[in-house]
Coordinates of C-alpha atoms and ligand atoms in Angstrom, one line a residue:
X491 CA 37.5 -20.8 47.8
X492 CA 35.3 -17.4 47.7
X493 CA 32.0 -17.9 49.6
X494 CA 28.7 -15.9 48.4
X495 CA 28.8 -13.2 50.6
X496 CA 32.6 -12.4 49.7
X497 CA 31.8 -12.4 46.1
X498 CA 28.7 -9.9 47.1
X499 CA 31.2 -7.9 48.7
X500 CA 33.9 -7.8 46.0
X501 CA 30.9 -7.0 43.4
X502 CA 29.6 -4.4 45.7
X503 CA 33.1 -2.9 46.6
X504 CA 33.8 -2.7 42.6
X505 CA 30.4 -0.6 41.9
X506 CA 28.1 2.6 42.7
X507 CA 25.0 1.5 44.4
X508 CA 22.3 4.3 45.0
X509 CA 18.8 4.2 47.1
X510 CA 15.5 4.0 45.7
X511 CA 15.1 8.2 45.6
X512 CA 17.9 8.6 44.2
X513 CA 17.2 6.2 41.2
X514 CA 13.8 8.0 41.1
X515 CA 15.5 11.2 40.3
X516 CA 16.7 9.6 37.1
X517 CA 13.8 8.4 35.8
X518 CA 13.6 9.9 32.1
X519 CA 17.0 10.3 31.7
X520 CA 18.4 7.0 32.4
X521 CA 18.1 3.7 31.1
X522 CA 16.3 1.1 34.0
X523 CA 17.2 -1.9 33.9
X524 CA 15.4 -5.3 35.1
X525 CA 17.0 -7.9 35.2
X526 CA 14.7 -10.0 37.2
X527 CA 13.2 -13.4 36.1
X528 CA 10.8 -12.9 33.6
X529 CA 7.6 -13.9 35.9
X530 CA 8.8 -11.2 38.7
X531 CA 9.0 -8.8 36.0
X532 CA 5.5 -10.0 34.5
X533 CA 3.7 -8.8 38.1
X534 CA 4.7 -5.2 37.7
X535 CA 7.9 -3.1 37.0
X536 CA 9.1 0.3 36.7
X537 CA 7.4 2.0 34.0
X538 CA 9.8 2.7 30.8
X539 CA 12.3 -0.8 32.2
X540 CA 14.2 -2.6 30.2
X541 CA 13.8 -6.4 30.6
X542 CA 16.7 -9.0 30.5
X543 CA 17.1 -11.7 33.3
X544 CA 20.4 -11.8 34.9
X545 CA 21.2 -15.0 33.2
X546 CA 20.8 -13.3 29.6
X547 CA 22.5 -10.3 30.3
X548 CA 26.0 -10.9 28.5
X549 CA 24.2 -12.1 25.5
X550 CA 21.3 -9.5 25.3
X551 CA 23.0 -6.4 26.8
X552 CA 24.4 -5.1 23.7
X553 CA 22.3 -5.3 21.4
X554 CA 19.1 -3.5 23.7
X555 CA 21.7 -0.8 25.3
X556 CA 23.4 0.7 22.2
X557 CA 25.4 3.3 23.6
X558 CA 27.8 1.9 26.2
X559 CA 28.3 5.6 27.9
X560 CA 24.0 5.7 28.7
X561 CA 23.4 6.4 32.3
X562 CA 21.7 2.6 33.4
X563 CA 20.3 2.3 36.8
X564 CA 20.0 -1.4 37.0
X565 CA 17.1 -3.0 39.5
X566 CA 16.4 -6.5 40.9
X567 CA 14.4 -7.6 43.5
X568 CA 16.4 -6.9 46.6
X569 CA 19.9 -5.5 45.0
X570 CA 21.9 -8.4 45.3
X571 CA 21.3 -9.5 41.7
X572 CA 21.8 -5.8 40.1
X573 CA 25.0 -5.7 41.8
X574 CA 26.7 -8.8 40.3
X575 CA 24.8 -7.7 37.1
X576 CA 26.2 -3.5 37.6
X577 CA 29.7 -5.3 38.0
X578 CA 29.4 -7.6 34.9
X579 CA 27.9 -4.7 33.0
X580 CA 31.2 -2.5 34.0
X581 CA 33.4 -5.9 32.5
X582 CA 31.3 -5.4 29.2
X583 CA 32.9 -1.5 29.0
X584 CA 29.3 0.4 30.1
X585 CA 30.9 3.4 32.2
X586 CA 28.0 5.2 33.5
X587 CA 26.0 2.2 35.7
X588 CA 24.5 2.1 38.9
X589 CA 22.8 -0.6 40.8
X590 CA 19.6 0.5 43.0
X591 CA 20.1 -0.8 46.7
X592 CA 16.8 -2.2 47.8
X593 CA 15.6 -3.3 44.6
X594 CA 11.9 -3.3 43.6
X595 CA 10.4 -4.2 46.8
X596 CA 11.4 -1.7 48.4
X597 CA 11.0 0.8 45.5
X598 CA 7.2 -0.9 45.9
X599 CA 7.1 -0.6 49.5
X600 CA 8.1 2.9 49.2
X601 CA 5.0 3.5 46.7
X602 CA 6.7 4.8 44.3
X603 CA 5.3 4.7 40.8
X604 CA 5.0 1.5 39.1
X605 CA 3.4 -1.0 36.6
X606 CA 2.2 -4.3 35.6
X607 CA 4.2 -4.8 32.0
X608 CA 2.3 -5.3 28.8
X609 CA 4.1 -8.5 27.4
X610 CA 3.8 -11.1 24.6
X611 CA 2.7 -14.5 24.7
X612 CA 4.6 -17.3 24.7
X613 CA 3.4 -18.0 20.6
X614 CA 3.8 -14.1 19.9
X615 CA 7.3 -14.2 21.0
X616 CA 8.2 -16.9 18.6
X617 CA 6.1 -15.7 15.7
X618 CA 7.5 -12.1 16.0
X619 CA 11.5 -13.3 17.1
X620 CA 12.7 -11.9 13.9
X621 CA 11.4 -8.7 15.2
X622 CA 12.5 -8.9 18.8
X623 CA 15.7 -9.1 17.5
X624 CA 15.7 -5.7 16.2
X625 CA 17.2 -3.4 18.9
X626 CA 14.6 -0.7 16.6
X627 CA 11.5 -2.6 17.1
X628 CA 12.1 -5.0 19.9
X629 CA 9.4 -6.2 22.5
X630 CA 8.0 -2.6 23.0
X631 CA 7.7 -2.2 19.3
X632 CA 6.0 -5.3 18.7
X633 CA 3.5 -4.5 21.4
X634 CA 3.0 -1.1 19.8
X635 CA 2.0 -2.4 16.4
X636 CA -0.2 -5.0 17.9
X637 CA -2.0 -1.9 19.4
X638 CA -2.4 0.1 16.1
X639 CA -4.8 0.3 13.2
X640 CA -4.3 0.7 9.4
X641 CA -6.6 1.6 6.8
X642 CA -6.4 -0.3 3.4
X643 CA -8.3 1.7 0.3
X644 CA -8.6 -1.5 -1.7
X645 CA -7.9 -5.0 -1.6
X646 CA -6.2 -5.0 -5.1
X647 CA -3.0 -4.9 -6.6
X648 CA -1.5 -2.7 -4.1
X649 CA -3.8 -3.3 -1.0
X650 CA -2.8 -7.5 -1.7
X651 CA 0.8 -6.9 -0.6
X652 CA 0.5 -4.4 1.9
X653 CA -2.4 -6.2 3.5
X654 CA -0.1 -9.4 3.5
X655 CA 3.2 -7.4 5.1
X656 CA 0.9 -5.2 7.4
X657 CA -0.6 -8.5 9.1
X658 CA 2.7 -10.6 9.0
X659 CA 4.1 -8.1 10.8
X660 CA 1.5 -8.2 13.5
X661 CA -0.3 -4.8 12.9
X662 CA -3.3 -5.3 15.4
X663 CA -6.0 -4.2 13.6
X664 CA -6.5 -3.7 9.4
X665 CA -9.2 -1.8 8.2
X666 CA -10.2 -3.1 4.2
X667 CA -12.2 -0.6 1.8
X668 CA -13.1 -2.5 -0.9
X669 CA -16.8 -2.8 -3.2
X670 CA -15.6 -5.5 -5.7
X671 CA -16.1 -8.7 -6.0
X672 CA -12.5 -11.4 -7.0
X673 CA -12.8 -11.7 -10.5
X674 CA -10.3 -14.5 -11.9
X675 CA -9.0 -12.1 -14.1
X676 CA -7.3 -9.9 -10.6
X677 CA -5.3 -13.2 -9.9
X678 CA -2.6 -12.0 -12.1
X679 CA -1.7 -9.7 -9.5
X680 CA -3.8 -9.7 -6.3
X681 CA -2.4 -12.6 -4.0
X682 CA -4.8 -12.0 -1.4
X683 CA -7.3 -13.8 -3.4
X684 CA -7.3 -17.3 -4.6
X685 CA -9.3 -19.5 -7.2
X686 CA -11.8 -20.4 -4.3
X687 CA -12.7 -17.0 -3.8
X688 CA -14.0 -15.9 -7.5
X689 CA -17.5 -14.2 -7.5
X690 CA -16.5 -13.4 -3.4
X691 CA -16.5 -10.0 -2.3
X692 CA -13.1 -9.1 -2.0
X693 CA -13.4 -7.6 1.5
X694 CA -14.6 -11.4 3.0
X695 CA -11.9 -12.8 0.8
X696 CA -9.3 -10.6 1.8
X697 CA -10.5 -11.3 5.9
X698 CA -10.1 -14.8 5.2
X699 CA -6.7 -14.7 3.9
X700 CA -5.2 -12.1 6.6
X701 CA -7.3 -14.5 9.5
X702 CA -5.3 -17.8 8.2
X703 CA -1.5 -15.8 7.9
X704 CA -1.9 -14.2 11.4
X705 CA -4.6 -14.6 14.1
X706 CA -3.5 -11.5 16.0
X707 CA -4.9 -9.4 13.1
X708 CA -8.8 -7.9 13.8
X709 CA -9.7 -6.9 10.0
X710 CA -12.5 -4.6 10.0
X711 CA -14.3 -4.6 6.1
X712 CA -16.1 -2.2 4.7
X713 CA -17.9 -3.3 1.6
X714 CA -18.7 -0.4 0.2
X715 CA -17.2 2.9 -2.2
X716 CA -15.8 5.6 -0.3
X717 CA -17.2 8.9 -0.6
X718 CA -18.1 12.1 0.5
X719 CA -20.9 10.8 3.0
X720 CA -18.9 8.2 4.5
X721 CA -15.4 8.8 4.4
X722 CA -14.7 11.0 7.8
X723 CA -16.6 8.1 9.5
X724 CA -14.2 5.3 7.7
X725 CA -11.0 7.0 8.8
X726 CA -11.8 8.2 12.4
X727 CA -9.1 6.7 14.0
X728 CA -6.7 4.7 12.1
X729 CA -3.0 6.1 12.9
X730 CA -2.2 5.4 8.9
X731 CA -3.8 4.9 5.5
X732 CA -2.4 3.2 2.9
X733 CA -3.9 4.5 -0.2
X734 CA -4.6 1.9 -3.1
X735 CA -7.1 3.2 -4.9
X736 CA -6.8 4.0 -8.8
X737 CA -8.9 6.9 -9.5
X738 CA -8.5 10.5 -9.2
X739 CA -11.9 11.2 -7.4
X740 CA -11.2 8.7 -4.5
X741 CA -7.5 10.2 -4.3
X742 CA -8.6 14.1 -3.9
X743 CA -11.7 13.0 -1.4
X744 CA -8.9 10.9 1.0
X745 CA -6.4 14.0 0.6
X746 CA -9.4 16.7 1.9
X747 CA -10.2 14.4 4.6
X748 CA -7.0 13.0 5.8
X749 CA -6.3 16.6 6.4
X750 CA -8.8 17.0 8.0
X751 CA -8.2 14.0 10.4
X752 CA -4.6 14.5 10.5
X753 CA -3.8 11.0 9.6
X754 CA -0.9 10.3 7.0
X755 CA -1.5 8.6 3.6
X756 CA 0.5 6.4 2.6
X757 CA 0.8 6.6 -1.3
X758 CA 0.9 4.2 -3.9
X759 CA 0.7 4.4 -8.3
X760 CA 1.2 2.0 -10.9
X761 CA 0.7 2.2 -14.7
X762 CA 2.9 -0.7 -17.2
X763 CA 5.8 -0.9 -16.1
X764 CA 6.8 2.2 -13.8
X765 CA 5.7 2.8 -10.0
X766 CA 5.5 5.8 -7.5
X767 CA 5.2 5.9 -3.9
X768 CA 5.1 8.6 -1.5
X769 CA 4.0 10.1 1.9
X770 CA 1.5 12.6 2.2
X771 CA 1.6 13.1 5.8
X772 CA -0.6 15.8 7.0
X773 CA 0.8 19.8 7.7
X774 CA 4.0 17.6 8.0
X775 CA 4.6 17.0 4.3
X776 CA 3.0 18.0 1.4
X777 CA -0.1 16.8 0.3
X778 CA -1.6 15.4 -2.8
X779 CA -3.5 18.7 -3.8
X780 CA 0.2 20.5 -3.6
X781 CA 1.4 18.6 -6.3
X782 CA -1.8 18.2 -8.0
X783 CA -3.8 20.9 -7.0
X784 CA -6.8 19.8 -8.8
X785 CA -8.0 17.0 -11.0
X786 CA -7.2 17.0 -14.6
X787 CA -9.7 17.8 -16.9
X788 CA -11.4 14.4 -18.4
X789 CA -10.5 14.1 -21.9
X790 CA -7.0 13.8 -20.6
X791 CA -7.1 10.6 -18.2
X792 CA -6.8 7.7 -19.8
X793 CA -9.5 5.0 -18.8
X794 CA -7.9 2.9 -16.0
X795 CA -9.5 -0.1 -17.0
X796 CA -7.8 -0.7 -20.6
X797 CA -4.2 0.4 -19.1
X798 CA -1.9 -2.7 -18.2
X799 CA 0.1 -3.5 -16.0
X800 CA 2.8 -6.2 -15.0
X801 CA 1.8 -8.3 -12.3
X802 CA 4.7 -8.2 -10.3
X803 CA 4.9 -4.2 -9.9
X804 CA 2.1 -4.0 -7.6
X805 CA 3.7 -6.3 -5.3
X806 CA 6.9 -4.2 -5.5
X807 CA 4.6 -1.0 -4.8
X808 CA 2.5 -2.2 -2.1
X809 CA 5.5 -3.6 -0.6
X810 CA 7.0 -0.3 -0.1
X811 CA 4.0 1.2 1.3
X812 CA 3.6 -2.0 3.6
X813 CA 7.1 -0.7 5.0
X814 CA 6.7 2.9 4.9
X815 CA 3.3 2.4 7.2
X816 CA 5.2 0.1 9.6
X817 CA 8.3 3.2 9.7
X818 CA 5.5 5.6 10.4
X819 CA 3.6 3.2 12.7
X820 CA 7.1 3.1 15.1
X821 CA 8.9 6.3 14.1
X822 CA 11.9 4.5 12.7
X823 CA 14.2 6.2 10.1
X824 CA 12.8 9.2 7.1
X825 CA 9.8 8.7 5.8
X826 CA 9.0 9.4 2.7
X827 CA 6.9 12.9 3.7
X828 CA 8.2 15.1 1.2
X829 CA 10.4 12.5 -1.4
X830 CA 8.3 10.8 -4.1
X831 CA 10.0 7.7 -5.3
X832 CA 9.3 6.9 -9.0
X833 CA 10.3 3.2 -9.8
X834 CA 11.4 1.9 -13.2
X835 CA 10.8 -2.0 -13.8
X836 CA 12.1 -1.6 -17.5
X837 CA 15.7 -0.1 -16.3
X838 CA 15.6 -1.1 -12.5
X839 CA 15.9 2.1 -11.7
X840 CA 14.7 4.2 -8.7
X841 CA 14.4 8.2 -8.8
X842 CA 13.5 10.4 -5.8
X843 CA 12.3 13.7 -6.1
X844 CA 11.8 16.1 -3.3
X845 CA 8.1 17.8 -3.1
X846 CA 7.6 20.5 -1.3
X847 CA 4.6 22.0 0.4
X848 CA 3.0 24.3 -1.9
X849 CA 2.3 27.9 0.4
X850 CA -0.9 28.5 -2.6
X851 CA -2.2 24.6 -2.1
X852 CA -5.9 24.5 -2.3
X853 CA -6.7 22.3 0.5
X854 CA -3.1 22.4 3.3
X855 CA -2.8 25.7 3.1
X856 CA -6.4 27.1 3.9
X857 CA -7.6 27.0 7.7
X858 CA -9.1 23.4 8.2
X859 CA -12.6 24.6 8.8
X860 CA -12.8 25.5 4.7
X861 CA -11.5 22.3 3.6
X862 CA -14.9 21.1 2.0
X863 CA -15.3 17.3 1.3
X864 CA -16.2 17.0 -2.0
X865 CA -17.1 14.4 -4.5
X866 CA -15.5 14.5 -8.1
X867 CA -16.7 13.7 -11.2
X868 CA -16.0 10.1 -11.9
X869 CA -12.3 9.7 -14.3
X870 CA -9.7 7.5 -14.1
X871 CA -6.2 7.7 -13.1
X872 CA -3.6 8.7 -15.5
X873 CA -1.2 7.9 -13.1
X874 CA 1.2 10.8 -13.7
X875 CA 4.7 9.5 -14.4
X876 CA 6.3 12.3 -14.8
X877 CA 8.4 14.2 -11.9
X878 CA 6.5 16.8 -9.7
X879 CA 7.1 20.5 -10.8
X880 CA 9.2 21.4 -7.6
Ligands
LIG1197 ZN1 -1.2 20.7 0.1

C-alpha cells in the first residue's frame, strides 16, 4: 500500500510546480486558484483568486473555470494540497496548470501583494444559491450587486416589479422617487403596495415591502417630484436608473441630466395593451432626445390619466427593466443601448428596432457644459408606439 509521501511524490512527479515569483509574474493573465478551506481563505488571499476547497474541486471546477486550456496557477497553504489538486485538475482534461511551491505562506512571508476576501454570510449564501450557481454571476457577482445602488423614478406600475426583482436579487441599495400616495385604485397593477397601505405614501409603502422581501436592501425615499432644482442631487451616484415615470416633462429632465452624470437609464413605456423598453445609456447609446428630440406639442398627448392599461403589462415591462439594470449592473450579455424593444400583449409579439445616435441630437451631441436642465411644460405621455425613424 502507497504511503503519503509516495502519493506526494507520484502527484508531484506527474505536475509543473513553480515558486512564488514566478506565479507573481502571472498575475493578470492567469486564473489563481485557492483551494484552501474556506476559513484560511476568509483571513486573506491573493487578490483576483478563485475559491474552491480541495474537497469541492471535482464538483465545482468546471463550472467556475470554463475554458479547460486557461493558464491556472493553483495555491494552498504550503503546496502540498495544490499539487494533489494540479494533478486531479490534469485528470479532469485542464492542460495549462501549475501548482505554486510554497503556497500562501510563503507568498505572505515573501510580502507579496495580498488581501482579506470580501465574502457572504452564511444566510447570504443560501438566499442568493441560485445565483452562485451562475458561473456569470457567482460569489464575486453577488458581492458586486450587494455594493451597488439603483434609482427607481416611481413606485408604480413599472417601478412595483423592478423594485421587487432589483431587491430579490440583492441590489444593495434602491433609491425610490415617488410623491403619491397608494390609492386602492393602483392595486390593479402596483404589487408593491397592499390594502394596508391605502392613503400611505407610496415611498414608506414601497420601503416596507422591499425591507420584509430582502433585509440586505438599504431603500433610500425621496417623497417628493423630480425636477429641475433637485434632480442632479437625486442621481449623484447611482450606477443605473430605471426610469418609470409617465410623463414627457420628467422623461426630457432625466435624459439632460443623466447625461450629464453619465449614468444609464433604463427605459420603460406602457399604454393598453403594447410595451417598450430600451437603454439610453449615456455617449454609449442613444439617448431619448435622439429619438425624440423634443417634446410634442400639447394638443397632441393624450392625457395619461384616462388611458388604460392591462394590469399585467407593467409587470412584464418593469420585469425587463429589472433584468436589463442587473445585465448593466454586472456587464453580462447586450444591453439594450441602441435596440428598442416594442412588446405586443394582443399578438405576443416582440419587435426590436435598432436606434441610432442622432449626430444633430439636441442634448448628446452638444459639449456637456450646454446641456441646460430644464423644466417642461406639464403634458402627459402619449407613449409613442410607433417604431423610431432610424
Ligand atoms: Zn441624443
Amino acid at each position: 500500500m502507497a504511503t503519503f509521501r509516495d502519493l506526494l511524490s507520484q502527484a508531484k512527479a506527474s505536475i509543473t510546480e513553480v515558486d512564488t515569483a514566478a506565479a507573481e509574474g502571472r498575475l493578470g493573465t492567469a486564473t489563481f486558484l485557492d483551494v484552501r478551506e474556506p476559513d484560511e481563505y476568509s483571513q486573506g488571499t491573493i487578490p483576483g483568486s478563485i475559491h474552491i476547497p480541495r474537497g469541492q474541486l471535482e464538483t465545482n471546477v468546471e463550472g467556475r473555470v470554463l475554458d479547460h486550456d486557461a493558464e491556472v496557477v493553483v495555491f494552498c497553504a504550503g503546496g502540498t494540497r495544490s499539487a494533489f489538486a494540479a494533478k486531479t485538475l490534469a485528470e479532469l482534461g485542464y492542460t495549462n496548470v501549475v501548482s505554486m511551491a510554497g503556497g500562501f505562506n510563503r507568498w505572505k512571508d515573501e510580502s507579496r501583494s495580498w488581501k482579506v476576501p470580501q465574502s457572504l454570510t452564511a444566510e447570504q449564501r443560501n438566499r442568493y444559491q441560485r445565483h452562485l450557481l451562475l458561473p456569470e454571476v457567482g460569489e464575486a457577482g453577488q458581492l458586486k450587486l450587494l455594493d451597488k445602488k439603483v434609482l427607481l423614478l416611481g413606485a408604480g406600475g413599472l417601478g412595483s416589479p423592478a423594485a421587487l426583482y432589483l431587491a430579490a436579487a440583492g441590489v444593495g441599495t434602491l433609491g425610490v422617487v415617488d410623491m403619491d400616495v397608494v390609492d386602492a385604485s393602483n392595486l390593479q397593477r402596483q404589487v408593491l403596495h397592499n390594502m394596508d397601505r391605502v392613503g400611505d405614501r407610496k415611498v414608506d409603502s414601497a420601503k416596507k415591502t422591499i425591507t420584509l422581501l430582502n433585509p440586505d436592501v438599504n431603500v433610500v425615499a425621496y417623497d417628493t417630484r423630480l425636477g429641475a432644482d433637485n434632480v442632479l442631487d437625486i442621481i449623484d451616484g447611482y450606477d443605473v436608473i430605471v426610469d418609470g415615470t409617465d410623463n414627457f416633462p420628467t422623461r426630457y429632465l432625466l435624459n439632460d441630466a443623466s447625461l450629464l452624470k453619465e449614468i444609464p437609464v433604463v427605459y420603460g413605456a406602457i399604454f393598453r395593451f403594447e410595451g417598450q423598453v430600451s437603454v439610453f445609456h449615456p455617449y454609449v447609446g442613444p439617448c431619448y432626445r435622439c429619438l425624440l428630440p423634443e417634446p410634442p406639442p400639447a394638443e397632441l398627448a393624450p392625457s395619461c390619466a384616462e388611458a388604460g392599461v392591462l394590469g399585467v403589462l407593467p409587470g412584464i415591462i418593469g420585469s425587463l427593466q429589472a433584468m436589463e439594470a442587473i445585465k448593466l449592473l454586472l456587464g453580462l450579455g447586450d444591453s439594450l443601448a441602441g435596440r428598442l424593444v416594442a412588446y405586443d400583449a394582443l399578438e405576443t409579439s416582440f419587435r426590436t428596432f435598432k436606434m441610432r445616435r442622432d449626430p444633430d441630437c439636441p442634448a448628446c451631441s452638444i459639449p456637456k457644459d450646454q446641456i441646460r436642465i430644464a423644466e417642461y411644460d406639464d403634458l402627459c405621455m402619449p407613449h409613442p408606439i410607433a417604431p423610431p425613424a432610424h
